[in-house]
Structure formats: C-alpha cells, structure tokens
Short mmCIF file of C-alpha atoms in Angstrom, two decimals:
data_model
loop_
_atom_site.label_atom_id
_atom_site.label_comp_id
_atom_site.label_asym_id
_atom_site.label_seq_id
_atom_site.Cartn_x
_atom_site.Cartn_y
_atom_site.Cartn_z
CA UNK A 1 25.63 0.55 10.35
CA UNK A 2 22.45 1.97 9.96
CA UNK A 3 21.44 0.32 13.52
CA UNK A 4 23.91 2.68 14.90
CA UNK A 5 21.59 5.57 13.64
CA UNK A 6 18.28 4.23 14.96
CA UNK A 7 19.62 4.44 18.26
CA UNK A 8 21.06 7.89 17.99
CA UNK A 9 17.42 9.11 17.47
CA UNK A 10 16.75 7.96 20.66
CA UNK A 11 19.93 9.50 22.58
CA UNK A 12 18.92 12.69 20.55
CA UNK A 13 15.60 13.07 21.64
CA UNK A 14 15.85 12.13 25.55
CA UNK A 15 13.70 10.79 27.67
CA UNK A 16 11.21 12.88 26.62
CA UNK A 17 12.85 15.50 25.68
CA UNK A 18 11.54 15.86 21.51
CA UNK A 19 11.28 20.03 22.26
CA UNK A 20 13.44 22.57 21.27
CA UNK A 21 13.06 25.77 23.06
CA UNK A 22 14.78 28.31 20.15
CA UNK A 23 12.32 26.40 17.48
CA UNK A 24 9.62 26.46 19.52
CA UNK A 25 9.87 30.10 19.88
CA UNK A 26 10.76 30.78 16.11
CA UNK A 27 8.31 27.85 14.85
CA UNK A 28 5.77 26.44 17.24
CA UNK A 29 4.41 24.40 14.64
CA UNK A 30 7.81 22.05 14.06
CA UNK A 31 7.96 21.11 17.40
CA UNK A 32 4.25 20.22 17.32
CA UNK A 33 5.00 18.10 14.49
CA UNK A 34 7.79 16.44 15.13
CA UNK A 35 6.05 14.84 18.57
CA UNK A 36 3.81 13.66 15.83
CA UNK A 37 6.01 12.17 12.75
CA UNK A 38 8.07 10.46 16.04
CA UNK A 39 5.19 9.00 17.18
CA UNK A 40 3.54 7.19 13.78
CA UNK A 41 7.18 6.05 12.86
CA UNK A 42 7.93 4.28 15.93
CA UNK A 43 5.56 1.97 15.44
CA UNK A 44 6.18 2.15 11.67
CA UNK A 45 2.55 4.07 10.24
CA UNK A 46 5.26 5.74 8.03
CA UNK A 47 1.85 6.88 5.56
CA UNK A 48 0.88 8.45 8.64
CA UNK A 49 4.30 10.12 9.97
CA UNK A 50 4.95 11.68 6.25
CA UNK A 51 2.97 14.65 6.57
CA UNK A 52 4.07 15.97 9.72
CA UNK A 53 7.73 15.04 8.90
CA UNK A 54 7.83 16.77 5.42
CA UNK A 55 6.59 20.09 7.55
CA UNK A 56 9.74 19.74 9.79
CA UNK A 57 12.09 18.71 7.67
CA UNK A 58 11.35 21.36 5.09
CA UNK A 59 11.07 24.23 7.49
CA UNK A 60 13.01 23.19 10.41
CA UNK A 61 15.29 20.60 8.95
CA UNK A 62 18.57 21.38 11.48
CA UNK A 63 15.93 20.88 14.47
CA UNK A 64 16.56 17.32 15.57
CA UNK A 65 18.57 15.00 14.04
CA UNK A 66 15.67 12.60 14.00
CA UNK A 67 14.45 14.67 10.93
CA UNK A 68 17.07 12.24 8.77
CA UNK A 69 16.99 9.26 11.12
CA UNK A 70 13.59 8.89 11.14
CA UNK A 71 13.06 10.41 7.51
CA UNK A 72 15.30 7.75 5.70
CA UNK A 73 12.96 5.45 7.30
CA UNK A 74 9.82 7.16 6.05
CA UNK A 75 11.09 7.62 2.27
CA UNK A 76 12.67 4.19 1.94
CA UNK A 77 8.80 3.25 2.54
CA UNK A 78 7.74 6.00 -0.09
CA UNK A 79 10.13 4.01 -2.20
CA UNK A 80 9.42 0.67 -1.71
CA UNK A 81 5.58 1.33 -2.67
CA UNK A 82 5.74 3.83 -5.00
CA UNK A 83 5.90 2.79 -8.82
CA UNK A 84 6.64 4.85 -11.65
CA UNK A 85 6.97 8.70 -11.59
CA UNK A 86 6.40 8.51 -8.35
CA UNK A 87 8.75 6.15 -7.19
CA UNK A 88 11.77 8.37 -9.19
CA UNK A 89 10.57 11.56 -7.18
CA UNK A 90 11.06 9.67 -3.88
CA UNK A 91 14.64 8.76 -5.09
CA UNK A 92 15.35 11.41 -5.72
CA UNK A 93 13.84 13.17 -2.50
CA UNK A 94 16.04 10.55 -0.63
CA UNK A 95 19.16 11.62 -2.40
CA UNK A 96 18.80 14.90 -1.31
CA UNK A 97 17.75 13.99 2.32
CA UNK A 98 21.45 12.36 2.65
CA UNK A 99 23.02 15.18 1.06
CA UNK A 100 21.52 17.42 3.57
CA UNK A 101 21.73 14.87 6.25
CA UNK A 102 25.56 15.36 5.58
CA UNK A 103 25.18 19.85 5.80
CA UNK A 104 22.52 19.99 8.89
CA UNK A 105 24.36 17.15 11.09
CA UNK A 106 27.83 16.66 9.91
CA UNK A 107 29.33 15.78 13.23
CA UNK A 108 26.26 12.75 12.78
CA UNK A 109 27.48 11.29 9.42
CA UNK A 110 29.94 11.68 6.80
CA UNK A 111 31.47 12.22 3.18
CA UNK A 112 31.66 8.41 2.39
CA UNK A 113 28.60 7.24 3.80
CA UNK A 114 27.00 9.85 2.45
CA UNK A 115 27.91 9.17 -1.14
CA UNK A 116 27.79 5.20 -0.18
CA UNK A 117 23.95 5.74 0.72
CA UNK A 118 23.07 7.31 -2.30
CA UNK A 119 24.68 5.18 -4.65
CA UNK A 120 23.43 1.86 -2.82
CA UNK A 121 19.78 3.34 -2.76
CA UNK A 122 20.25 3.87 -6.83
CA UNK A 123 21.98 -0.16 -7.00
CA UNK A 124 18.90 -1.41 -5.30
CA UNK A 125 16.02 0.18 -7.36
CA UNK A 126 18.46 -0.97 -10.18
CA UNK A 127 19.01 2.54 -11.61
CA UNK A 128 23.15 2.60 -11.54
CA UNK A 129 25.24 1.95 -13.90
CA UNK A 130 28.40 -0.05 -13.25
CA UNK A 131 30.42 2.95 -14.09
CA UNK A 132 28.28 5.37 -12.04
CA UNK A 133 28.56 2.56 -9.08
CA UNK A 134 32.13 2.54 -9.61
CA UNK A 135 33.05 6.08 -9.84
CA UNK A 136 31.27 7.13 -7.22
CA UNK A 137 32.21 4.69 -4.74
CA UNK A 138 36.05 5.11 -6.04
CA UNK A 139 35.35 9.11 -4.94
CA UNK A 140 34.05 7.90 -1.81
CA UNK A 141 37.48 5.77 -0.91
CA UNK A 142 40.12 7.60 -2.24
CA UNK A 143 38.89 10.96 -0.14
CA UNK A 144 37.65 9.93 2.95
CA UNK A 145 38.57 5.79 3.02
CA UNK A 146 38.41 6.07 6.78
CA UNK A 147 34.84 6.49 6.96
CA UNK A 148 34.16 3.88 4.05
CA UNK A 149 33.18 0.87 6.20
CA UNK A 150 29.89 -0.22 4.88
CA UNK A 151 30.53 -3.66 3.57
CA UNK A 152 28.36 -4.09 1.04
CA UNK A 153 29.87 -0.96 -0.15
CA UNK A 154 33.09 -2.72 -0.14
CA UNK A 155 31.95 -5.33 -2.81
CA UNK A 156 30.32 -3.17 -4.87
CA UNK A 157 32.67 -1.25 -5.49
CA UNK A 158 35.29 -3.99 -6.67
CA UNK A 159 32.68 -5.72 -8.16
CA UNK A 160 31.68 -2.67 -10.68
CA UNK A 161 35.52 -2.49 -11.24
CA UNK A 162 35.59 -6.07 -12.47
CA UNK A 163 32.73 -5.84 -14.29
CA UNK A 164 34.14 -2.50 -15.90
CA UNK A 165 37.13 -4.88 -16.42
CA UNK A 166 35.36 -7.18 -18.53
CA UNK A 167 33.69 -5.00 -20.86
CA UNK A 168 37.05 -3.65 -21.72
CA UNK A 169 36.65 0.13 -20.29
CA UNK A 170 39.21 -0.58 -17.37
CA UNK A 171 42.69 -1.79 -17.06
CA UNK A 172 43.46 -5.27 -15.20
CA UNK A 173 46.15 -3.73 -13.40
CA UNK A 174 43.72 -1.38 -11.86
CA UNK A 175 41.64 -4.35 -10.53
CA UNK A 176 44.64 -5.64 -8.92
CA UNK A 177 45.21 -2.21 -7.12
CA UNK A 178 41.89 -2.10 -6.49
CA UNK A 179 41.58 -5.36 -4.96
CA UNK A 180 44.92 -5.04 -2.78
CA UNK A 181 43.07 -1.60 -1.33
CA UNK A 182 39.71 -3.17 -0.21
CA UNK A 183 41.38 -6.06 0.86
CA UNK A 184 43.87 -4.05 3.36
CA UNK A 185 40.58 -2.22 4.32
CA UNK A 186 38.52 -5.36 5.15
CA UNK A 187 41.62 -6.33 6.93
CA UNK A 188 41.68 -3.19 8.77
CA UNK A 189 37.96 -3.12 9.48
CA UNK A 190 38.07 -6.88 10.60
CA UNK A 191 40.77 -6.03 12.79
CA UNK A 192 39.23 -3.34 14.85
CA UNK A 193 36.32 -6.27 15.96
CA UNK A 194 38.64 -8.94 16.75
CA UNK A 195 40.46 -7.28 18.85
CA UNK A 196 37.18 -6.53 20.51
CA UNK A 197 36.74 -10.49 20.79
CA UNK A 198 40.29 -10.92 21.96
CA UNK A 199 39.60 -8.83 25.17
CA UNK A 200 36.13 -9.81 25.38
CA UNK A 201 36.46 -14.06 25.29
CA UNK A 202 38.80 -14.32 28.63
CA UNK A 203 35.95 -12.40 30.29
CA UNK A 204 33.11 -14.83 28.67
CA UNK A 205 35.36 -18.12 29.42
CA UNK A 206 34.71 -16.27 33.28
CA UNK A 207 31.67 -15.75 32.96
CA UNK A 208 32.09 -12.49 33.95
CA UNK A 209 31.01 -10.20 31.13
CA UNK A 210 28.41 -7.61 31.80
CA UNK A 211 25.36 -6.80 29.98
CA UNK A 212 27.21 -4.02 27.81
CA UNK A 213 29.92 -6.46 27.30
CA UNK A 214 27.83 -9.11 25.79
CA UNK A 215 26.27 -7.07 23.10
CA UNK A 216 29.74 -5.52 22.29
CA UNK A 217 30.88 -8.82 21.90
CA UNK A 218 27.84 -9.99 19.92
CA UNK A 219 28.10 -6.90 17.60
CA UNK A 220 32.01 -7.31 17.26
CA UNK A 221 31.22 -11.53 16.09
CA UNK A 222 28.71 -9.93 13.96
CA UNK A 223 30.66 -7.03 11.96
CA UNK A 224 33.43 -9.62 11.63
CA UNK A 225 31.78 -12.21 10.42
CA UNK A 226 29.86 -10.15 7.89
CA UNK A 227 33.65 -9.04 6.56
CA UNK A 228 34.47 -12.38 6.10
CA UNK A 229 31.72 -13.22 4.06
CA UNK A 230 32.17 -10.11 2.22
CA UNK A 231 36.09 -10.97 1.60
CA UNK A 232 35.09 -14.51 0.09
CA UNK A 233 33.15 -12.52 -2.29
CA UNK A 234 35.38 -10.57 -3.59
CA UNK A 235 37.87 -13.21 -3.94
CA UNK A 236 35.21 -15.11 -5.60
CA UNK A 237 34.44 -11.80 -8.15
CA UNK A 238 38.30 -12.02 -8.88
CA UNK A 239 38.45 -15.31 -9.79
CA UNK A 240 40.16 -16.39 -12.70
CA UNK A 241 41.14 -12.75 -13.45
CA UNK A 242 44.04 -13.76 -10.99
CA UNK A 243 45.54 -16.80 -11.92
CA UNK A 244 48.97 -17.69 -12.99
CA UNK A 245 48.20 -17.78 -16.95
CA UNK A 246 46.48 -13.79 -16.53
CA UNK A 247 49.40 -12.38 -14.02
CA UNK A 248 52.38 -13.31 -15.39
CA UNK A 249 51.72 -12.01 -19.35
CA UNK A 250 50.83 -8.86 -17.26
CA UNK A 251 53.34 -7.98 -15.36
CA UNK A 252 55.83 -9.28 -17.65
CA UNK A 253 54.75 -6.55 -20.37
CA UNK A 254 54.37 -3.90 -17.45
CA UNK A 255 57.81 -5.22 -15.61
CA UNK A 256 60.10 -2.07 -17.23
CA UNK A 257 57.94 0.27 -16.94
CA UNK A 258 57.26 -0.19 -13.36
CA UNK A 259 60.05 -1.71 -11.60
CA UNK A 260 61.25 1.17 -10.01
CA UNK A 261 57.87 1.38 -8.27
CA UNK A 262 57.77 -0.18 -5.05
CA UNK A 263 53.80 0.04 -4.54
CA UNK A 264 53.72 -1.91 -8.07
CA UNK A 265 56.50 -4.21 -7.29
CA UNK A 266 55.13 -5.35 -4.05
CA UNK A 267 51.56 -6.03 -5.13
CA UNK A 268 52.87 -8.21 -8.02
CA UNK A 269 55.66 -10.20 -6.12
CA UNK A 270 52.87 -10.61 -3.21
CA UNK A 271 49.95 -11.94 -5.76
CA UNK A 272 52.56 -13.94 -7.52
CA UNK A 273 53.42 -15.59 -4.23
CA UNK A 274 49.81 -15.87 -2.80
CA UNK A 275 48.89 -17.34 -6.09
CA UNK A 276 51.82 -20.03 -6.16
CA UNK A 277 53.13 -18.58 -9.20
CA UNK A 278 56.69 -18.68 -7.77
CA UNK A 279 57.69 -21.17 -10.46
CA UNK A 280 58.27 -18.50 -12.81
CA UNK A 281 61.38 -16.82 -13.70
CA UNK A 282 59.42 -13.22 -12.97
CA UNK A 283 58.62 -14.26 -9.54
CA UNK A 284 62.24 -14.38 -8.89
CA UNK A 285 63.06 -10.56 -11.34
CA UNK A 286 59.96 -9.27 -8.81
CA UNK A 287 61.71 -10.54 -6.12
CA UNK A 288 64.59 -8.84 -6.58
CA UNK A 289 63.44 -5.41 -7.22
CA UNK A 290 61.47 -5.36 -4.27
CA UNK A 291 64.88 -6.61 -2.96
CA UNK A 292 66.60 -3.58 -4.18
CA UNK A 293 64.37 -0.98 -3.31
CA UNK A 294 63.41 -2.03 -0.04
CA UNK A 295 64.74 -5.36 1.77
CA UNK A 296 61.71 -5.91 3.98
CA UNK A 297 60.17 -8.51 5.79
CA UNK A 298 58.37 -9.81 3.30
CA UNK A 299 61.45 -9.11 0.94
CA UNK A 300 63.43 -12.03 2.59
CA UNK A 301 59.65 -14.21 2.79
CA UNK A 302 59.83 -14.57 -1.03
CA UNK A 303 64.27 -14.61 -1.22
CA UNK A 304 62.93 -17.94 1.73
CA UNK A 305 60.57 -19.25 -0.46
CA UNK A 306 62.84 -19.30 -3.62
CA UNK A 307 65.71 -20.78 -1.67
CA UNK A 308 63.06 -23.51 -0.50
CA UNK A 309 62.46 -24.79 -4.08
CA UNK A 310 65.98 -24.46 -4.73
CA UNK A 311 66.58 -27.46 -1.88
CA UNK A 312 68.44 -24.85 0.01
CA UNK A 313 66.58 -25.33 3.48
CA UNK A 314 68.86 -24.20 5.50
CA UNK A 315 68.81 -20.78 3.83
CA UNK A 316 65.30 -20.53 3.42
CA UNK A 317 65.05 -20.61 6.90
CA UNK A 318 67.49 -18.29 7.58
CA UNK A 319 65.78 -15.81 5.48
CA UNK A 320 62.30 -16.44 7.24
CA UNK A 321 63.57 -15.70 10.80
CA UNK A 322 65.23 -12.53 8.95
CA UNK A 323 61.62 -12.10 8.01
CA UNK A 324 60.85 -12.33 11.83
CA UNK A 325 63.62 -10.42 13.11
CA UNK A 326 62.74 -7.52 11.09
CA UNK A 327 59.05 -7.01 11.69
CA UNK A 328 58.25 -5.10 14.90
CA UNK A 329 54.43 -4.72 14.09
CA UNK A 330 52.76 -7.89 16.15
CA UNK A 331 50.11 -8.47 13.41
CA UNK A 332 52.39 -8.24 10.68
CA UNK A 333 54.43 -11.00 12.58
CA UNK A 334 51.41 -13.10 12.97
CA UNK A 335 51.32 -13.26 9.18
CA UNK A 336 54.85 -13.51 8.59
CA UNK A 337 55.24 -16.68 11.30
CA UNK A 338 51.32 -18.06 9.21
CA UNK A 339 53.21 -17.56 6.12
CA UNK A 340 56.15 -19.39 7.17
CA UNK A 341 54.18 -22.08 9.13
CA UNK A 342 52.43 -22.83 5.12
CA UNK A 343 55.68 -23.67 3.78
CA UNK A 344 56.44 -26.38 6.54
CA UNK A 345 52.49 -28.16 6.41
CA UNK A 346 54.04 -31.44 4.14
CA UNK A 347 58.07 -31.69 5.32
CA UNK A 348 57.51 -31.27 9.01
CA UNK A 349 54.01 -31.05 10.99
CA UNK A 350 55.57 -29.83 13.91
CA UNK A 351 57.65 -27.18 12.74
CA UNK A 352 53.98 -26.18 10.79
CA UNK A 353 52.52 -26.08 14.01
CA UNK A 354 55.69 -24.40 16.03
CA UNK A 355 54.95 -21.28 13.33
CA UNK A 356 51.67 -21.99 13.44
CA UNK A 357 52.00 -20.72 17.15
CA UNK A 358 54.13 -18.38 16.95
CA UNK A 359 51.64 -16.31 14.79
CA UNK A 360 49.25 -16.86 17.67
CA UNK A 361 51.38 -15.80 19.78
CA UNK A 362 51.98 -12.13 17.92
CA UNK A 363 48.14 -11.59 17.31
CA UNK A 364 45.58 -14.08 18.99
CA UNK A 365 42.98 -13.41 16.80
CA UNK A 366 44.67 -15.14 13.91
CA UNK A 367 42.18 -17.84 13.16
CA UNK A 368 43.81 -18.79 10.00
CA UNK A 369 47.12 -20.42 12.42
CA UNK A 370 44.08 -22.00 14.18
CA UNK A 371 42.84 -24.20 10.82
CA UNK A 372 46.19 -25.09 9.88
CA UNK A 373 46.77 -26.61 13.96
CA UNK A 374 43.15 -28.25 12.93
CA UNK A 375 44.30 -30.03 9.74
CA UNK A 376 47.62 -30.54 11.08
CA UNK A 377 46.15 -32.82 13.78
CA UNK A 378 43.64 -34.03 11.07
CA UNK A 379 46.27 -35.65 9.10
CA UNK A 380 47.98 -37.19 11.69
CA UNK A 381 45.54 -39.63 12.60
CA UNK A 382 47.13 -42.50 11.23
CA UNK A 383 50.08 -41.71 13.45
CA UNK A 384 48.61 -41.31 16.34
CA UNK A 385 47.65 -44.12 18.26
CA UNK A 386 47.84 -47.71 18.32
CA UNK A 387 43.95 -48.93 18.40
CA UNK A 388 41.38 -47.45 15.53
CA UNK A 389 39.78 -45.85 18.76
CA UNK A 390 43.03 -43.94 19.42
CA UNK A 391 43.50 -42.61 15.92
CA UNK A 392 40.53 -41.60 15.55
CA UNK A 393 40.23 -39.76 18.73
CA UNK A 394 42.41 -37.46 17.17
CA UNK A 395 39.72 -35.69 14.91
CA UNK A 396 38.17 -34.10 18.51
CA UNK A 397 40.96 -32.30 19.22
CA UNK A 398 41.03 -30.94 15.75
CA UNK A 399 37.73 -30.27 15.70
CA UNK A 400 37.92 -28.25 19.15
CA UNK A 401 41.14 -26.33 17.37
CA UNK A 402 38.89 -25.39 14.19
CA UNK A 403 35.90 -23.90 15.96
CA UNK A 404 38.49 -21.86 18.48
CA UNK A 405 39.87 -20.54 15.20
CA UNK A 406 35.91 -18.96 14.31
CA UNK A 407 35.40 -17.88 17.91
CA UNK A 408 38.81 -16.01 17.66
CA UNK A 409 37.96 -14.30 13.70
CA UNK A 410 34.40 -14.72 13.57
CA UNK A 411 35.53 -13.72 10.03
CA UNK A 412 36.42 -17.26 9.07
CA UNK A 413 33.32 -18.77 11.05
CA UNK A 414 32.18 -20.53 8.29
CA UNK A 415 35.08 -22.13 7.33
CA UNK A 416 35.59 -23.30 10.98
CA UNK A 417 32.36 -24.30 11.63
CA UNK A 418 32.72 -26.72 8.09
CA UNK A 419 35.87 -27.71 9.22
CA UNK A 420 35.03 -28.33 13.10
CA UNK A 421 31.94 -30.65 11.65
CA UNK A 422 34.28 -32.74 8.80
CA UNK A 423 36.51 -33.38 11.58
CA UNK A 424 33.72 -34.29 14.55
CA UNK A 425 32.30 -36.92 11.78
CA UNK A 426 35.54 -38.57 11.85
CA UNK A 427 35.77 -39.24 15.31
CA UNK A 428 34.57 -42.17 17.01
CA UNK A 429 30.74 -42.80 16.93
CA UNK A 430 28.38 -43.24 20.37
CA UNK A 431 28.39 -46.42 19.29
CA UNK A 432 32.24 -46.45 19.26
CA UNK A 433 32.49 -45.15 22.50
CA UNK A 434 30.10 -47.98 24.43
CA UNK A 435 31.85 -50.38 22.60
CA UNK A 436 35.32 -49.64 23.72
CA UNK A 437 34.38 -48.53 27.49
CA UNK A 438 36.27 -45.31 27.00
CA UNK A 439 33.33 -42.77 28.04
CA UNK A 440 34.82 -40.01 29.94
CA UNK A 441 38.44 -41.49 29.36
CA UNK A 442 41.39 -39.86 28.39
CA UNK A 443 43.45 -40.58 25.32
CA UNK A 444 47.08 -39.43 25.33
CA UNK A 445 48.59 -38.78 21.49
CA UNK A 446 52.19 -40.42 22.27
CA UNK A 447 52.92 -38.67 18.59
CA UNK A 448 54.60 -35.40 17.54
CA UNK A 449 51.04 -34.08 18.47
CA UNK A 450 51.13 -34.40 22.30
CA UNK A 451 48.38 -33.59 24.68
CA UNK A 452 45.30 -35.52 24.74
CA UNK A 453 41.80 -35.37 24.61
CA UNK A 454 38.71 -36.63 27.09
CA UNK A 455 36.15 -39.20 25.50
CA UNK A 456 32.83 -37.84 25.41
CA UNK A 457 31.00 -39.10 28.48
CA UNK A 458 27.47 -40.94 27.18
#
C-alpha cells in the first residue's frame, strides 16, 4: 500500500516540476527547501533531508504532498535509530504527521489508513496495548471499512480481539462477529485482484499483455496472495476457539435470546456447518430459524445437508439445486455449486467434479473447485488405468489442475503449489518413462475421469 504512495510523490512533483508559484511568492524559502529534502531522500541521506524537510513541513506543510510521502520516510528513519526520549518524540512527531497527512491532503489518504498507520507504527515499537490495538482498529472498520484494506491491519485487529478474548475482557460471541466481518472483507479485497487475474491470464496464455498489463497482473498475484496468507492466519488465531465442543455450549445458552436475529442466526448455522458440527440437534433448531426468517440459498444448503445424513438423497439434492435456483449473484453460486460439490467428494467423484465445475463456471477464479478436481483425480489412480504406468500417469493431470487453481486465486498459491508438488512426486519417474517408451505419448484415462494427459518428452 505504501508503494502506491512512493509513486504519487513522483506524479506530484512532475518532471521537474518541485515549484509552486503561490509559495514561492508567499515563502521563497519552502520551495528552496523542498528541491533540497527531495533530493537527500531519494537516494535515502534521510540525516541529511531532515532539516530542510522540517522547514517545509512546518511552514508550508499543504505545499506538496511529498511533505508526508517523503516525510514518513524520513521519521520512520528518526525512529528506527533513535533510542530513548528521543525515539518517543519521533513517535510521536510521526503520529501527528499522519494526522495532518489526513487534513492537508485528504483527497491523498484517508480515515482508516490514517488511524491504521498510527496504530501499526505504535504495534511495531511495541508500545500498544491489545486493547488500544483493538479499539482503535475496531473505530477504523466500523466507520470507514471501505478504506480498511491494509492486511496486516486485518490480522491485527482480530488477533487483539482474540487475545482480549482470552484474558476474559471480551465476549466469544464478539470474536465470532468479528471474525465473520474480516473474513467477508478479505473475501471482498481478494476478490477485487482476481478478477484482475481472470481478465489478465487469457491475455498472458497470448502472449499478448502489455507492459502495464504485466505489472497489473504481477501486483494483482501479489495483493492476493498476501490475503491468503493473511486469511490462514487468522484462521490459525481462531483455532480451537471454534470447534464443536466451544460453539455449541454457546449458542445453545444464547439460542433464545437471539433467534429472532437473522445476522446471529446465520453466522451460527454457517460456523456450525463449516465446522461439521451438523451432528447436533442445534444445527438442525439454527437451521430452522434461519428457515423461518429468511429461506435463502444457503437456507435450503443446510435443510440439503440435513436431509443427506438423514439417507434422504434424493431430497438433499433437491434442496441444493433450490440452493442454485435461487442465487442470482455468480460468486455466490460459485460457492453454493463448491459447497455442494464437498458433499459429493466420497459417494460419487463425478458428480464432485460436475459441481466442482459448475462453481467454475459462475466465478473462474474459484481456485478452491480447482483442488477438489486435483484430489479428485488424485484418488482415482487406482482406477484409472490398466498398467502401473497408466495409473500413475494420473497424478500429472492433477498436478496441472492444482497449480491452475493458484494461478486463478493466487490466494491459495501455497496450498496449490504443495499440492501440485505431492501430486508431481507421484507420477512416473524419468526413469519410468525410458523404461516404458512412453516419452511424448499420450495416455487416455478410460475412467469416470476422461481426457488424457501427454508423457513428458525426455
């Protein structure tokens, strides 16, 4: 994020163009000096550019916006170096460059990452408190949650909650809110990038992506996969917190009180179901209220799911393509059809993989349909060929299906990329290859699978 500043400097001060004709006339000396600060902090004599940039900022601080580009750079040097007294004055001189950062150039930077900066610069020098981190990141994304897209930011400020959590000053059930929130928001964030990469891989396939293309599409694989690694996180900070033995105590005790509240309702029926605590007679009373207050899409998911375990298949899947039927938003689809595709993975492999598709075909960037294809051809192996060769061959085209699924949500890379490798060690060896004279052969999967794969040519 902050990259995206750097460069505004640049587009603020022109070609050449570090004057200002007003100031120059009101304050000859600012202009002066800011040719001189710009200078020493390009090439990063930040002792050097401090002088000069302190007389700018505090007499001319509205004159470019490099003043708080350039000056974040200079006093997170201050920082770094200083110790003691010193090093709480430049804190606190930082603070209040982002506060006025946020009054001089508000069209430049705003509300959240204003209060995000601040707090992050206090978390690093270890001078927060998890209830400072958490309150003011909380004020940050309840008033202007559009702008809050910093992802460390993200898992701070769950993390602080949980942490709150488990010195017994905050309530599980806000951790669970919280955690649905920043979730939706990485999902949201994540979203805006892979759509990026959906528009942008046809064009690389091509080769025909231009210059600005390619970094778009490198920044976009980037963000994403940074939001990924941030979402493991936070499911990893979770942890235990929301198992089966924690949620169902809890929502049983808060069930009367709050089942007239859809927002409630859904989050616990949907953790309930993502945590396979649909076993339970609450799963089915949670089920039911969101039932009553607002037969959705994901309403008949969970009626599908309980008619599964009842044996009643033919119900269940009546309720999932009600599930289908009633979504209109394409992404929301793609999860629906996932969701549905999960239930399928050990009775039928291809009706997995028909789902599995059909959520690819709603949103393309759904890498998680992509890892279930993977393992779906994974475990067919055995029943897939005739010769060892043959089954084995198998694990390339699973492999080729993992990696597509990081190149599509660069968000799940790392997964893919573990997956893609598992499965490429269980294919046929070099050696394998020159022994059976297949090089640069095709294999045909004469299975529910289908299609077939070419033999690595030695």
């Amino acid at each position: 994020m902050k990259k995206i500043l750097y460069i505004a400097v640049f587009s603020a001060l022109g070609y050449g163009g570090i004057n200002n004709a007003q100031a120059q006339a009101q304050n000859p000396e600012c202009s002066n000096n800011l040719s001189i600060y710009v200078e020493h902090a390009k090439v990063k004599n930040y002792d050097a550019a401090y002088t000069p940039w302190k007389m700018v900022y505090d007499n001319c601080p509205d004159l470019n916006w490099a003043n708080f580009a350039y000056g974040e750079r200079i006093l997170a040097d201050r920082v770094e170096k200083a110790t003691g007294a010193d090093k709480t004055a430049a804190i606190n001189q930082m603070e209040m460059l982002y506060e006025n950062r946020l009054k001089y150039f508000s069209n430049k930077t705003t509300k959240a990452e204003t209060i995000i900066d601040k707090i992050i610069l206090k978390y690093e020098n270890k001078i927060a408190s998890n209830s400072e981190i958490y309150d003011q990141l909380h004020k940050a994304f309840t008033e202007d949650q559009d702008n809050f897209t910093n992802p460390k930011a993200l898992y701070l400020y769950f993390s602080s909650l949980v942490d709150l959590n488990a010195e017994g000053s905050k309530d599980p059930d806000l951790v669970f809110q919280t955690y649905d929130a920043v979730i939706a928001k990485i999902y949201v964030e994540n979203d805006k990038y892979t759509s990026i990469i959906a528009k942008l891989i046809p064009k690389e396939d091509a080769n025909t992506l231009t210059s600005k293309e390619k970094s778009q599409l490198r920044s976009a694989n980037s963000y994403s996969e940074t939001y990924g690694k941030i979402s493991e996180s936070i499911d990893g900070k979770l942890g235990a917190l929301a198992n089966c033995e924690n949620l169902i105590p809890l929502y049983e005790k808060n069930f009367d009180d709050k089942k007239n509240d859809l927002n409630w309702v859904k989050g616990a029926v949907g953790r309930m179901y993502s945590k396979e605590c649909t076993d339970d007679p609450l799963f089915k009373k949670l089920f039911e209220a969101q039932m009553a207050l607002d037969p959705s899409a994901e309403a008949y998911m969970y009626g599908a799911t309980l008619k599964m375990k009842a044996g009643d298949s033919k119900g269940a899947l009546s309720d999932y393509n009600k599930a289908l039927d009633l979504e209109t938003n394409a992404k929301k689809r793609s999860e629906i059809a996932y969701k549905i595709a999960t239930t399928y993975v050990r009775s039928s492999k291809s009706s997995a993989r028909s789902y599995a598709q059909k959520a690819l075909d709603a949103n393309p960037s759904n890498g998680k349909a992509y890892l279930m294809i993977a393992s779906l051809y994974a475990s067919s192996a055995n029943d897939c060929g005739t010769t060892t060769f043959e089954k084995r061959a198998i694990y390339w085209k699973a492999a080729d299906v993992a990696r597509q699924a990081g190149r599509v949500d660069p968000a799940l890379s790392g997964r893919a990329a573990q997956a893609a490798t598992s499965y490429a060690s269980k294919a046929p060896s070099k050696e394998d290859i020159f022994n059976s004279g297949m090089s640069g052969k095709t294999v045909s999967f004469n299975c529910w699978v289908g299609g077939s794969v070419t033999v690595p040519s030695l």
